[in-house]
């Protein structure tokens, strides 16, 4: 029988081990280090970051345009209903025009002043309104006096137009019926 040489097995194993070490070294080197990164800083600052920022700005501009359109539609809707853009609440006086029989429901803390025409107030409990001009009270069924400033101290107060055209100055929350 022929005797086999065990040296070729040792040489083949050593060669395979060397090849494996070389492959591992190449893989580690490909990952890069601090001095030789896989992705360069110049690529990030000159290419990747500007692309990302451009995409974010485009999406932001689209969303802003969408929200602006929705906001403008809401304002138009409130104006068509005779309300202010804040849902019937205003820090300054708004001129409200009522036709005979039309009512204005006042929110708590709402101020109203009759400028043109005639109107009456109704409420479940007295006083219906506080006359801030005289310091007196106006009870349910009473007529508003022109150029007197009234305050609604509760939210169930309504002002009803009794003339063909009534103009009121209103500040605060209200609903036009």
C-alpha positions as CSV (number, residue, x, y, z in Angstrom):
1,X,0.0,0.0,0.0
2,X,1.1,3.5,-0.8
3,X,1.9,5.8,2.0
4,X,0.2,9.2,2.0
5,X,2.1,12.3,2.7
6,X,0.5,14.2,5.6
7,X,2.3,17.5,4.6
8,X,-0.1,18.2,1.8
9,X,-3.0,18.2,4.2
10,X,-1.2,20.7,6.5
11,X,-0.3,22.9,3.5
12,X,-3.9,22.9,2.2
13,X,-5.2,23.7,5.7
14,X,-2.7,26.5,6.1
15,X,-3.6,27.9,2.7
16,X,-7.3,27.8,3.5
17,X,-6.7,29.5,6.8
18,X,-4.6,32.2,5.2
19,X,-7.3,32.8,2.6
20,X,-10.0,33.1,5.3
21,X,-7.8,35.6,7.2
22,X,-7.3,37.7,4.0
23,X,-11.1,37.7,3.3
24,X,-11.8,38.8,6.9
25,X,-9.2,41.6,6.6
26,X,-10.7,42.8,3.3
27,X,-14.2,42.8,4.9
28,X,-13.0,44.8,7.9
29,X,-11.2,47.3,5.7
30,X,-14.2,47.7,3.5
31,X,-16.3,48.8,6.5
32,X,-13.9,51.8,6.9
33,X,-12.7,53.5,9.9
34,X,-12.6,57.1,11.2
35,X,-9.9,58.1,8.7
36,X,-11.4,56.2,5.8
37,X,-15.2,56.0,6.2
38,X,-17.5,54.0,4.0
39,X,-19.7,57.1,3.3
40,X,-17.7,60.2,3.1
41,X,-18.6,63.4,4.9
42,X,-18.5,65.3,1.6
43,X,-21.2,63.0,0.2
44,X,-23.4,63.6,3.2
45,X,-22.9,67.4,3.2
46,X,-23.0,68.0,-0.5
47,X,-25.5,65.3,-1.8
48,X,-27.5,63.4,0.8
49,X,-28.4,66.2,3.2
50,X,-29.5,68.8,0.5
51,X,-31.7,66.1,-1.1
52,X,-33.4,65.3,2.2
53,X,-33.9,68.9,3.0
54,X,-35.4,69.6,-0.4
55,X,-37.8,66.7,0.1
56,X,-38.8,68.0,3.5
57,X,-39.3,71.5,2.2
58,X,-41.5,70.2,-0.7
59,X,-43.7,68.2,1.6
60,X,-43.9,71.1,4.0
61,X,-45.0,73.5,1.2
62,X,-47.6,71.0,0.0
63,X,-49.0,70.7,3.6
64,X,-49.0,74.4,4.1
65,X,-50.9,75.0,0.9
66,X,-53.5,72.4,1.9
67,X,-53.9,73.9,5.4
68,X,-54.1,77.4,4.0
69,X,-56.9,76.3,1.6
70,X,-58.8,74.7,4.4
71,X,-58.4,77.8,6.6
72,X,-59.7,80.1,3.8
73,X,-62.7,77.9,3.2
74,X,-63.5,77.9,6.9
75,X,-63.3,81.7,7.0
76,X,-65.5,82.0,3.9
77,X,-68.1,79.7,5.5
78,X,-68.2,81.8,8.7
79,X,-68.6,85.0,6.7
80,X,-71.4,83.6,4.8
81,X,-73.2,82.7,8.0
82,X,-72.7,86.3,9.3
83,X,-70.1,85.2,11.9
84,X,-66.6,86.3,12.5
85,X,-63.7,84.0,11.5
86,X,-63.3,83.0,15.2
87,X,-66.6,81.3,15.3
88,X,-68.7,84.2,16.5
89,X,-66.2,85.6,19.0
90,X,-64.5,88.9,18.5
91,X,-62.2,91.1,20.5
92,X,-63.6,94.1,18.7
93,X,-67.1,95.1,17.9
94,X,-68.8,93.6,14.8
95,X,-71.8,95.1,13.1
96,X,-74.6,92.6,12.8
97,X,-77.7,93.3,10.7
98,X,-80.9,91.5,11.6
99,X,-84.2,91.4,9.7
100,X,-87.6,91.6,11.5
101,X,-88.1,88.4,13.5
102,X,-84.5,87.2,13.3
103,X,-82.7,86.5,16.6
104,X,-79.2,86.7,17.9
105,X,-78.3,84.3,20.7
106,X,-75.7,85.9,23.0
107,X,-73.0,83.9,24.7
108,X,-71.9,84.5,28.3
109,X,-70.0,87.8,28.5
110,X,-71.2,89.0,25.1
111,X,-71.7,92.7,24.8
112,X,-74.4,94.2,22.5
113,X,-75.4,97.8,21.5
114,X,-78.4,98.7,19.5
115,X,-77.6,101.2,16.8
116,X,-80.5,101.1,14.3
117,X,-84.1,99.9,14.6
118,X,-85.7,98.2,17.6
119,X,-85.2,94.9,19.4
120,X,-86.3,93.1,22.5
121,X,-84.5,90.6,24.8
122,X,-85.7,87.3,26.2
123,X,-84.2,85.1,28.9
124,X,-85.3,82.3,31.2
125,X,-84.1,84.1,34.4
126,X,-83.8,87.8,35.3
127,X,-82.1,90.0,34.6
128,X,-82.0,89.3,30.8
129,X,-79.2,91.8,30.3
130,X,-77.2,94.3,32.4
131,X,-77.4,97.8,31.1
132,X,-73.8,98.9,31.5
133,X,-74.5,102.5,30.4
134,X,-76.9,103.1,33.3
135,X,-75.9,100.3,35.7
136,X,-79.4,99.0,35.6
137,X,-81.0,95.8,34.4
138,X,-83.2,94.9,31.4
139,X,-85.6,92.0,32.0
140,X,-87.1,89.5,29.5
141,X,-89.5,91.2,27.1
142,X,-87.9,94.6,27.5
143,X,-86.8,96.7,24.6
144,X,-83.2,97.6,24.1
145,X,-82.4,101.4,24.2
146,X,-80.3,102.7,21.3
147,X,-76.7,103.4,22.1
148,X,-76.8,101.6,25.5
149,X,-74.2,98.9,26.0
150,X,-75.7,95.7,27.4
151,X,-73.9,92.6,28.9
152,X,-75.2,89.1,28.8
153,X,-74.3,87.4,32.1
154,X,-75.7,84.0,31.1
155,X,-75.7,82.2,27.8
156,X,-79.4,81.7,27.2
157,X,-80.1,85.4,26.3
158,X,-81.5,86.2,22.9
159,X,-82.1,89.6,21.1
160,X,-85.0,89.6,18.6
161,X,-85.4,92.2,15.9
162,X,-88.7,94.0,16.0
163,X,-88.1,96.5,13.2
164,X,-87.6,95.8,9.5
165,X,-83.8,96.4,9.8
166,X,-81.9,96.3,13.0
167,X,-78.2,97.0,13.3
168,X,-76.3,95.9,16.4
169,X,-72.7,96.2,17.5
170,X,-71.7,92.9,19.1
171,X,-68.5,91.9,20.9
172,X,-68.1,88.3,22.2
173,X,-69.6,85.0,21.3
174,X,-73.0,84.8,19.6
175,X,-75.0,82.8,17.2
176,X,-77.1,84.3,14.4
177,X,-80.5,82.5,14.0
